[in-house]
Amino acid sequence: MSRVFNFSAGPAILPEEVLQRAREEITDWHGCGMSIMEVSHRGKEFTRVAEQAEADLRELMAIPDNYKVMFLQGGASGQFAMIPLNLMTAEQSADYIDTGAWSERAIAEAKLLGKAKVVGEGRSAVPRQHELALNADAAYLHYTPNETIGGLEFDYIPEAGDVPLVVDMSSNILSRPIDVSRFGLIYAGAQKNIGPAGLVVTIIREDLIGKARPGTPTMLDYKIHADNGSMYNTPPTYSWYLAGLVFDWLKQKGGVAAMAEINQRKAAKLYAAIDGSDFYSNPVAPINRSWMNVPFTLAKPELDGEFLKQADAAGLTSLKGHRSVGGMRASIYNAMPEAGVDALVSFMADFEQRYA
Ligand SMILES: *Cc1c(COP(=O)(O)O)cnc(C)c1O
């Protein structure tokens, strides 16, 4: 069977070139006679992989020298807890913007560990800067630049003065250039736009490290991981290696600026197809429509099953919307070729013609 166009929200599509390279290297990495997943994380082979991956990510995102990059486990969900444990005391509170399902999860976790104040909300549009009820004494301001389920993406970076910005970039990291220096902490589960599941990347400004509250478990202390180069314990080596292959692929493609151009074009084509029909719709305000996750519904929801079945048969898979939203969702991360979006758009037009 040939490769399909996989629109899964996560774990998600990986570049075919990356998978081919992983296949070539799987039994014998660079002549060492072993797979990279069989060697010590402290040996010279993996050290080279780990260092190159970090260097490439730093180059791709232009990460300033006063930021540490960590390759951790526990997913983005683990960061929901690590952030309050490390960045706020039990007496302090933190500000959170609530724009959907992942914001809610982050807020709920913070509330287990301290006070989390919701300072702005939105579901079909993000709150504007002037609508945010920010607290100057907040330990940090957390938000979700791209809500993977709702398909809602911030079109601006909130301004919070001296309060560090903490962002869950799981589903839009590396999709466009960003100014890392605007943020205190950026984290992203790998399985959307970086690589396979099992890895979460955290980029943290150095002055925010070393403040874990008393009683924080060793594995949840950023300082431990920063001081040990993410190798306090055994890291997820194969996921780290594959992330490195993705970073290398991104560099060859022209980096995040080139990606942004393609991503914008891919998203524009899909939204144009949705807006240009009475059969498909998307509820998000145009300015906050995600470039990465495009939810849409059919005017006749009773046809959802038929749409999915026929799309699948046409090699367009994993289009079922999140159970909380219904309808469809097309995740079009960096690794989704433009041809995949073109194929989806023409399938949608054809389906509409036959069933509308
Ligand atoms: C997928 C996702 C998560 C959850 O990631 P896990 O690695 O499964 O914990 C959190 N936030 C956002 C924005 C996501 O897209």
Short mmCIF file of N, CA and C in Angstrom, two decimals, residues 101-262:
data_model
loop_
_atom_site.label_atom_id
_atom_site.label_comp_id
_atom_site.label_asym_id
_atom_site.label_seq_id
_atom_site.Cartn_x
_atom_site.Cartn_y
_atom_site.Cartn_z
N ALA A 101 -10.04 23.46 25.02
CA ALA A 101 -9.87 22.23 25.78
C ALA A 101 -8.49 22.10 26.42
N TRP A 102 -7.44 22.48 25.70
CA TRP A 102 -6.09 22.32 26.27
C TRP A 102 -5.81 23.38 27.32
N SER A 103 -6.34 24.60 27.12
CA SER A 103 -6.23 25.61 28.18
C SER A 103 -6.87 25.08 29.45
N GLU A 104 -8.06 24.49 29.29
CA GLU A 104 -8.81 24.00 30.46
C GLU A 104 -8.01 22.96 31.22
N ARG A 105 -7.34 22.08 30.48
CA ARG A 105 -6.56 21.04 31.15
C ARG A 105 -5.40 21.67 31.93
N ALA A 106 -4.76 22.67 31.32
CA ALA A 106 -3.64 23.33 31.99
C ALA A 106 -4.12 24.06 33.25
N ILE A 107 -5.27 24.69 33.15
CA ILE A 107 -5.83 25.43 34.29
C ILE A 107 -6.19 24.47 35.42
N ALA A 108 -6.84 23.37 35.07
CA ALA A 108 -7.25 22.40 36.09
C ALA A 108 -6.03 21.88 36.85
N GLU A 109 -4.95 21.63 36.13
CA GLU A 109 -3.76 21.10 36.78
C GLU A 109 -3.14 22.15 37.70
N ALA A 110 -3.09 23.40 37.23
CA ALA A 110 -2.53 24.47 38.06
C ALA A 110 -3.34 24.64 39.34
N LYS A 111 -4.64 24.44 39.23
CA LYS A 111 -5.50 24.60 40.41
C LYS A 111 -5.25 23.53 41.46
N LEU A 112 -4.67 22.41 41.05
CA LEU A 112 -4.30 21.38 42.03
C LEU A 112 -3.12 21.85 42.88
N LEU A 113 -2.37 22.80 42.35
CA LEU A 113 -1.09 23.17 42.96
C LEU A 113 -1.04 24.60 43.47
N GLY A 114 -2.08 25.36 43.22
CA GLY A 114 -2.07 26.75 43.65
C GLY A 114 -3.27 27.48 43.07
N LYS A 115 -3.12 28.78 42.94
CA LYS A 115 -4.24 29.57 42.42
C LYS A 115 -4.01 29.89 40.94
N ALA A 116 -5.00 29.60 40.13
CA ALA A 116 -4.95 29.95 38.72
C ALA A 116 -6.13 30.85 38.42
N LYS A 117 -5.83 32.04 37.92
CA LYS A 117 -6.92 32.98 37.61
C LYS A 117 -7.12 33.04 36.10
N VAL A 118 -8.36 32.86 35.68
CA VAL A 118 -8.66 32.97 34.26
C VAL A 118 -8.84 34.46 33.94
N VAL A 119 -7.94 34.98 33.11
CA VAL A 119 -7.92 36.42 32.87
C VAL A 119 -8.47 36.80 31.50
N GLY A 120 -8.95 35.81 30.77
CA GLY A 120 -9.53 36.08 29.46
C GLY A 120 -9.99 34.77 28.87
N GLU A 121 -11.05 34.85 28.06
CA GLU A 121 -11.64 33.63 27.53
C GLU A 121 -12.11 33.84 26.11
N GLY A 122 -12.17 32.77 25.37
CA GLY A 122 -12.75 32.82 24.03
C GLY A 122 -12.82 31.42 23.46
N ARG A 123 -13.80 31.19 22.60
CA ARG A 123 -13.89 29.87 21.96
C ARG A 123 -13.88 29.98 20.43
N SER A 124 -14.53 31.01 19.91
CA SER A 124 -14.50 31.17 18.45
C SER A 124 -13.62 32.35 18.04
N ALA A 125 -13.12 33.07 19.04
CA ALA A 125 -12.13 34.13 18.79
C ALA A 125 -11.31 34.26 20.07
N VAL A 126 -10.05 34.64 19.97
CA VAL A 126 -9.25 34.80 21.18
C VAL A 126 -9.54 36.17 21.78
N PRO A 127 -9.45 36.32 23.10
CA PRO A 127 -9.67 37.64 23.69
C PRO A 127 -8.58 38.61 23.22
N ARG A 128 -8.97 39.87 23.04
CA ARG A 128 -7.99 40.88 22.63
C ARG A 128 -7.19 41.33 23.85
N GLN A 129 -6.06 41.95 23.59
CA GLN A 129 -5.20 42.42 24.68
C GLN A 129 -5.98 43.25 25.71
N HIS A 130 -6.81 44.20 25.24
CA HIS A 130 -7.49 45.09 26.18
C HIS A 130 -8.56 44.36 27.01
N GLU A 131 -8.92 43.16 26.59
CA GLU A 131 -9.92 42.40 27.34
C GLU A 131 -9.30 41.53 28.44
N LEU A 132 -7.98 41.46 28.47
CA LEU A 132 -7.31 40.61 29.45
C LEU A 132 -7.23 41.33 30.79
N ALA A 133 -7.73 40.66 31.84
CA ALA A 133 -7.69 41.24 33.20
C ALA A 133 -6.42 40.77 33.91
N LEU A 134 -5.28 41.23 33.41
CA LEU A 134 -4.00 40.71 33.89
C LEU A 134 -3.68 41.19 35.30
N ASN A 135 -2.99 40.32 36.06
CA ASN A 135 -2.55 40.67 37.40
C ASN A 135 -1.04 40.89 37.38
N ALA A 136 -0.63 42.07 37.82
CA ALA A 136 0.80 42.42 37.75
C ALA A 136 1.64 41.53 38.67
N ASP A 137 1.00 40.93 39.70
CA ASP A 137 1.76 40.08 40.62
C ASP A 137 1.65 38.59 40.29
N ALA A 138 1.14 38.28 39.10
CA ALA A 138 1.02 36.87 38.71
C ALA A 138 2.41 36.26 38.54
N ALA A 139 2.54 34.97 38.88
CA ALA A 139 3.83 34.30 38.70
C ALA A 139 4.18 34.18 37.22
N TYR A 140 3.16 34.01 36.41
CA TYR A 140 3.33 33.95 34.95
C TYR A 140 1.96 34.06 34.29
N LEU A 141 1.96 34.29 32.98
CA LEU A 141 0.73 34.26 32.20
C LEU A 141 0.83 33.09 31.23
N HIS A 142 -0.10 32.16 31.36
CA HIS A 142 -0.10 30.97 30.50
C HIS A 142 -1.19 31.08 29.45
N TYR A 143 -0.84 30.71 28.22
CA TYR A 143 -1.90 30.57 27.21
C TYR A 143 -1.51 29.51 26.18
N THR A 144 -2.49 29.18 25.35
CA THR A 144 -2.32 28.13 24.34
C THR A 144 -2.41 28.79 22.97
N PRO A 145 -1.26 29.07 22.35
CA PRO A 145 -1.27 29.81 21.09
C PRO A 145 -2.08 29.14 19.99
N ASN A 146 -2.16 27.81 20.05
CA ASN A 146 -2.99 27.11 19.07
C ASN A 146 -3.77 26.01 19.77
N GLU A 147 -5.09 26.17 19.80
CA GLU A 147 -5.95 25.14 20.38
C GLU A 147 -6.21 24.08 19.32
N THR A 148 -5.62 22.93 19.55
CA THR A 148 -5.62 21.84 18.57
C THR A 148 -7.02 21.31 18.28
N ILE A 149 -7.88 21.33 19.28
CA ILE A 149 -9.22 20.77 19.12
C ILE A 149 -10.17 21.79 18.49
N GLY A 150 -10.16 23.01 19.00
CA GLY A 150 -11.05 24.04 18.47
C GLY A 150 -10.57 24.68 17.18
N GLY A 151 -9.28 24.51 16.87
CA GLY A 151 -8.73 25.13 15.66
C GLY A 151 -8.64 26.64 15.78
N LEU A 152 -8.28 27.09 16.99
CA LEU A 152 -8.26 28.52 17.31
C LEU A 152 -6.81 28.94 17.58
N GLU A 153 -6.31 29.90 16.84
CA GLU A 153 -4.89 30.29 16.97
C GLU A 153 -4.77 31.78 17.28
N PHE A 154 -3.91 32.10 18.23
CA PHE A 154 -3.66 33.51 18.54
C PHE A 154 -3.03 34.20 17.33
N ASP A 155 -3.49 35.41 17.07
CA ASP A 155 -2.90 36.20 15.99
C ASP A 155 -1.94 37.24 16.55
N TYR A 156 -1.76 37.22 17.89
CA TYR A 156 -0.85 38.19 18.51
C TYR A 156 -0.23 37.57 19.76
N ILE A 157 0.84 38.16 20.23
CA ILE A 157 1.46 37.71 21.48
C ILE A 157 1.05 38.68 22.57
N PRO A 158 0.34 38.19 23.60
CA PRO A 158 -0.09 39.11 24.66
C PRO A 158 1.10 39.80 25.32
N GLU A 159 0.86 41.01 25.76
CA GLU A 159 1.88 41.80 26.45
C GLU A 159 1.54 41.75 27.94
N ALA A 160 2.49 41.24 28.75
CA ALA A 160 2.21 41.11 30.18
C ALA A 160 3.27 41.79 31.04
N GLY A 161 3.96 42.75 30.48
CA GLY A 161 4.97 43.47 31.24
C GLY A 161 6.07 42.55 31.72
N ASP A 162 6.34 42.57 33.05
CA ASP A 162 7.41 41.74 33.60
C ASP A 162 6.96 40.32 33.91
N VAL A 163 5.69 40.05 33.74
CA VAL A 163 5.18 38.69 34.03
C VAL A 163 5.57 37.77 32.86
N PRO A 164 6.30 36.69 33.16
CA PRO A 164 6.75 35.82 32.06
C PRO A 164 5.59 35.15 31.33
N LEU A 165 5.71 35.07 30.02
CA LEU A 165 4.71 34.35 29.22
C LEU A 165 5.10 32.89 29.13
N VAL A 166 4.14 32.03 29.40
CA VAL A 166 4.35 30.58 29.34
C VAL A 166 3.36 30.01 28.33
N VAL A 167 3.86 29.32 27.31
CA VAL A 167 2.97 28.92 26.22
C VAL A 167 3.06 27.44 25.87
N ASP A 168 1.90 26.88 25.60
CA ASP A 168 1.77 25.50 25.14
C ASP A 168 1.73 25.50 23.61
N MET A 169 2.90 25.35 23.01
CA MET A 169 2.99 25.39 21.54
C MET A 169 2.94 24.00 20.91
N SER A 170 2.32 23.06 21.62
CA SER A 170 2.33 21.67 21.13
C SER A 170 1.96 21.53 19.65
N SER A 171 0.93 22.27 19.24
CA SER A 171 0.45 22.03 17.88
C SER A 171 0.83 23.12 16.88
N ASN A 172 1.60 24.14 17.28
CA ASN A 172 2.03 25.08 16.24
C ASN A 172 3.51 25.49 16.32
N ILE A 173 4.27 24.81 17.18
CA ILE A 173 5.71 25.10 17.21
C ILE A 173 6.30 24.81 15.83
N LEU A 174 7.23 25.61 15.39
CA LEU A 174 7.94 25.42 14.12
C LEU A 174 7.06 25.63 12.89
N SER A 175 5.84 26.13 13.09
CA SER A 175 4.97 26.33 11.93
C SER A 175 5.21 27.70 11.28
N ARG A 176 5.88 28.57 12.01
CA ARG A 176 6.18 29.92 11.51
C ARG A 176 7.25 30.51 12.42
N PRO A 177 7.93 31.55 11.99
CA PRO A 177 8.94 32.16 12.88
C PRO A 177 8.26 32.81 14.08
N ILE A 178 8.89 32.69 15.24
CA ILE A 178 8.41 33.43 16.42
C ILE A 178 9.63 34.05 17.11
N ASP A 179 9.37 35.08 17.88
CA ASP A 179 10.43 35.73 18.62
C ASP A 179 10.50 35.09 20.01
N VAL A 180 11.42 34.13 20.17
CA VAL A 180 11.51 33.36 21.41
C VAL A 180 11.72 34.28 22.62
N SER A 181 12.41 35.39 22.41
CA SER A 181 12.73 36.27 23.54
C SER A 181 11.50 36.91 24.18
N ARG A 182 10.35 36.80 23.51
CA ARG A 182 9.12 37.32 24.10
C ARG A 182 8.58 36.40 25.19
N PHE A 183 9.10 35.18 25.26
CA PHE A 183 8.52 34.17 26.15
C PHE A 183 9.46 33.78 27.29
N GLY A 184 8.86 33.41 28.42
CA GLY A 184 9.64 32.87 29.52
C GLY A 184 9.85 31.38 29.35
N LEU A 185 8.80 30.71 28.90
CA LEU A 185 8.86 29.26 28.73
C LEU A 185 7.94 28.84 27.59
N ILE A 186 8.49 28.02 26.72
CA ILE A 186 7.73 27.46 25.59
C ILE A 186 7.80 25.94 25.73
N TYR A 187 6.67 25.27 25.63
CA TYR A 187 6.73 23.80 25.64
C TYR A 187 5.86 23.24 24.54
N ALA A 188 6.23 22.04 24.11
CA ALA A 188 5.49 21.40 23.02
C ALA A 188 5.66 19.90 23.07
N GLY A 189 4.56 19.19 23.16
CA GLY A 189 4.58 17.75 22.97
C GLY A 189 5.03 17.49 21.54
N ALA A 190 5.85 16.46 21.35
CA ALA A 190 6.49 16.29 20.05
C ALA A 190 5.56 15.76 18.96
N GLN A 191 4.49 15.09 19.36
CA GLN A 191 3.77 14.25 18.39
C GLN A 191 2.90 15.00 17.39
N LYS A 192 2.96 16.33 17.39
CA LYS A 192 2.23 17.09 16.39
C LYS A 192 3.18 17.59 15.30
N ASN A 193 4.09 18.47 15.69
CA ASN A 193 4.90 19.11 14.65
C ASN A 193 6.40 18.86 14.80
N ILE A 194 6.78 17.94 15.69
CA ILE A 194 8.21 17.72 15.93
C ILE A 194 8.64 16.31 15.58
N GLY A 195 7.91 15.31 16.05
CA GLY A 195 8.35 13.94 15.83
C GLY A 195 7.38 12.96 16.44
N PRO A 196 7.87 11.81 16.86
CA PRO A 196 6.96 10.82 17.45
C PRO A 196 6.62 11.16 18.90
N ALA A 197 5.59 10.54 19.42
CA ALA A 197 5.20 10.72 20.82
C ALA A 197 6.32 10.23 21.73
N GLY A 198 6.25 10.65 22.99
CA GLY A 198 7.24 10.19 23.97
C GLY A 198 8.18 11.27 24.40
N LEU A 199 8.07 12.42 23.77
CA LEU A 199 9.01 13.50 24.01
C LEU A 199 8.24 14.81 24.13
N VAL A 200 8.69 15.66 25.06
CA VAL A 200 8.17 17.02 25.10
C VAL A 200 9.39 17.95 25.15
N VAL A 201 9.35 18.98 24.32
CA VAL A 201 10.45 19.93 24.27
C VAL A 201 10.08 21.16 25.08
N THR A 202 10.96 21.56 26.00
CA THR A 202 10.73 22.75 26.81
C THR A 202 11.89 23.72 26.62
N ILE A 203 11.54 24.93 26.29
CA ILE A 203 12.54 25.99 26.07
C ILE A 203 12.30 27.02 27.17
N ILE A 204 13.28 27.21 28.04
CA ILE A 204 13.03 28.03 29.23
C ILE A 204 14.14 29.05 29.43
N ARG A 205 13.74 30.26 29.76
CA ARG A 205 14.71 31.33 30.05
C ARG A 205 15.43 30.98 31.34
N GLU A 206 16.75 31.17 31.35
CA GLU A 206 17.56 30.64 32.46
C GLU A 206 17.18 31.18 33.83
N ASP A 207 16.73 32.43 33.88
CA ASP A 207 16.41 32.98 35.20
C ASP A 207 15.17 32.34 35.83
N LEU A 208 14.43 31.55 35.06
CA LEU A 208 13.24 30.89 35.60
C LEU A 208 13.57 29.48 36.13
N ILE A 209 14.82 29.09 35.99
CA ILE A 209 15.23 27.75 36.44
C ILE A 209 15.76 27.85 37.88
N GLY A 210 15.49 26.79 38.67
CA GLY A 210 16.06 26.76 40.02
C GLY A 210 15.14 27.33 41.07
N LYS A 211 13.85 27.42 40.74
CA LYS A 211 12.90 28.00 41.69
C LYS A 211 11.82 27.02 42.09
N ALA A 212 12.08 25.74 41.89
CA ALA A 212 11.04 24.74 42.21
C ALA A 212 10.66 24.85 43.67
N ARG A 213 9.39 24.70 43.95
CA ARG A 213 8.95 24.81 45.36
C ARG A 213 9.44 23.59 46.16
N PRO A 214 9.59 23.76 47.46
CA PRO A 214 10.04 22.64 48.28
C PRO A 214 9.10 21.45 48.10
N GLY A 215 9.67 20.27 48.07
CA GLY A 215 8.86 19.07 47.93
C GLY A 215 8.65 18.64 46.50
N THR A 216 9.14 19.44 45.54
CA THR A 216 8.98 19.05 44.14
C THR A 216 9.77 17.77 43.86
N PRO A 217 9.13 16.77 43.30
CA PRO A 217 9.88 15.54 42.98
C PRO A 217 11.05 15.85 42.03
N THR A 218 12.14 15.15 42.22
CA THR A 218 13.35 15.38 41.43
C THR A 218 13.07 15.41 39.93
N MET A 219 12.28 14.46 39.47
CA MET A 219 12.03 14.35 38.03
C MET A 219 11.20 15.52 37.48
N LEU A 220 10.60 16.30 38.38
CA LEU A 220 9.75 17.41 37.93
C LEU A 220 10.42 18.77 38.12
N ASP A 221 11.72 18.73 38.46
CA ASP A 221 12.46 19.97 38.71
C ASP A 221 13.25 20.36 37.46
N TYR A 222 12.92 21.51 36.89
CA TYR A 222 13.64 21.93 35.67
C TYR A 222 15.15 22.01 35.88
N LYS A 223 15.56 22.40 37.09
CA LYS A 223 17.00 22.58 37.32
C LYS A 223 17.75 21.25 37.15
N ILE A 224 17.14 20.18 37.64
CA ILE A 224 17.77 18.86 37.51
C ILE A 224 18.01 18.54 36.03
N HIS A 225 17.00 18.78 35.21
CA HIS A 225 17.12 18.45 33.79
C HIS A 225 18.06 19.41 33.07
N ALA A 226 18.00 20.69 33.47
CA ALA A 226 18.90 21.67 32.84
C ALA A 226 20.35 21.35 33.18
N ASP A 227 20.61 21.03 34.44
CA ASP A 227 21.99 20.75 34.87
C ASP A 227 22.53 19.45 34.27
N ASN A 228 21.63 18.56 33.89
CA ASN A 228 22.07 17.26 33.38
C ASN A 228 21.84 17.07 31.89
N GLY A 229 21.64 18.18 31.20
CA GLY A 229 21.47 18.08 29.75
C GLY A 229 20.34 17.14 29.35
N SER A 230 19.26 17.15 30.10
CA SER A 230 18.10 16.27 29.87
C SER A 230 18.45 14.79 30.01
N MET A 231 19.56 14.51 30.71
CA MET A 231 19.95 13.11 30.88
C MET A 231 20.14 12.75 32.35
N TYR A 232 19.31 13.32 33.20
CA TYR A 232 19.32 12.90 34.60
C TYR A 232 18.96 11.43 34.68
N ASN A 233 17.93 11.08 33.92
CA ASN A 233 17.62 9.65 33.76
C ASN A 233 17.66 9.35 32.27
N THR A 234 17.25 8.16 31.88
CA THR A 234 17.32 7.80 30.46
C THR A 234 16.27 8.57 29.68
N PRO A 235 16.68 9.37 28.73
CA PRO A 235 15.70 10.12 27.94
C PRO A 235 15.10 9.21 26.85
N PRO A 236 14.01 9.67 26.21
CA PRO A 236 13.40 8.88 25.13
C PRO A 236 14.27 9.00 23.87
N THR A 237 15.30 8.17 23.81
CA THR A 237 16.36 8.39 22.80
C THR A 237 15.85 8.30 21.37
N TYR A 238 15.00 7.34 21.09
CA TYR A 238 14.59 7.20 19.68
C TYR A 238 13.72 8.38 19.24
N SER A 239 12.86 8.85 20.13
CA SER A 239 12.03 10.02 19.79
C SER A 239 12.91 11.26 19.59
N TRP A 240 13.93 11.37 20.41
CA TRP A 240 14.86 12.50 20.31
C TRP A 240 15.59 12.44 18.97
N TYR A 241 16.05 11.24 18.62
CA TYR A 241 16.73 11.02 17.33
C TYR A 241 15.82 11.41 16.17
N LEU A 242 14.57 10.93 16.21
CA LEU A 242 13.65 11.23 15.11
C LEU A 242 13.32 12.72 15.05
N ALA A 243 13.19 13.34 16.21
CA ALA A 243 12.98 14.79 16.22
C ALA A 243 14.15 15.47 15.52
N GLY A 244 15.35 14.98 15.77
CA GLY A 244 16.54 15.53 15.12
C GLY A 244 16.47 15.38 13.60
N LEU A 245 15.97 14.25 13.14
CA LEU A 245 15.82 14.07 11.68
C LEU A 245 14.80 15.07 11.12
N VAL A 246 13.73 15.33 11.89
CA VAL A 246 12.73 16.30 11.44
C VAL A 246 13.34 17.71 11.39
N PHE A 247 14.14 18.05 12.40
CA PHE A 247 14.78 19.38 12.39
C PHE A 247 15.69 19.51 11.17
N ASP A 248 16.43 18.45 10.88
CA ASP A 248 17.32 18.47 9.72
C ASP A 248 16.51 18.65 8.43
N TRP A 249 15.40 17.93 8.35
CA TRP A 249 14.50 18.03 7.18
C TRP A 249 13.98 19.47 7.05
N LEU A 250 13.60 20.07 8.18
CA LEU A 250 13.09 21.44 8.15
C LEU A 250 14.15 22.41 7.63
N LYS A 251 15.38 22.20 8.08
CA LYS A 251 16.46 23.08 7.61
C LYS A 251 16.64 22.94 6.09
N GLN A 252 16.59 21.71 5.62
CA GLN A 252 16.73 21.50 4.17
C GLN A 252 15.59 22.13 3.39
N LYS A 253 14.42 22.23 4.01
CA LYS A 253 13.26 22.82 3.33
C LYS A 253 13.27 24.35 3.40
N GLY A 254 14.25 24.91 4.06
CA GLY A 254 14.32 26.37 4.13
C GLY A 254 13.91 26.94 5.47
N GLY A 255 13.72 26.05 6.46
CA GLY A 255 13.43 26.54 7.81
C GLY A 255 12.00 27.00 8.01
N VAL A 256 11.77 27.64 9.14
CA VAL A 256 10.39 27.97 9.51
C VAL A 256 9.79 29.09 8.66
N ALA A 257 10.63 29.95 8.10
CA ALA A 257 10.07 31.01 7.25
C ALA A 257 9.47 30.38 5.99
N ALA A 258 10.19 29.42 5.42
CA ALA A 258 9.67 28.73 4.24
C ALA A 258 8.42 27.93 4.60
N MET A 259 8.44 27.29 5.77
CA MET A 259 7.28 26.53 6.24
C MET A 259 6.07 27.44 6.39
N ALA A 260 6.29 28.62 6.96
CA ALA A 260 5.18 29.54 7.20
C ALA A 260 4.47 29.89 5.90
N GLU A 261 5.26 30.10 4.87
CA GLU A 261 4.67 30.45 3.58
C GLU A 261 3.78 29.31 3.06
N ILE A 262 4.32 28.10 3.17
CA ILE A 262 3.56 26.93 2.69
C ILE A 262 2.34 26.70 3.58
#
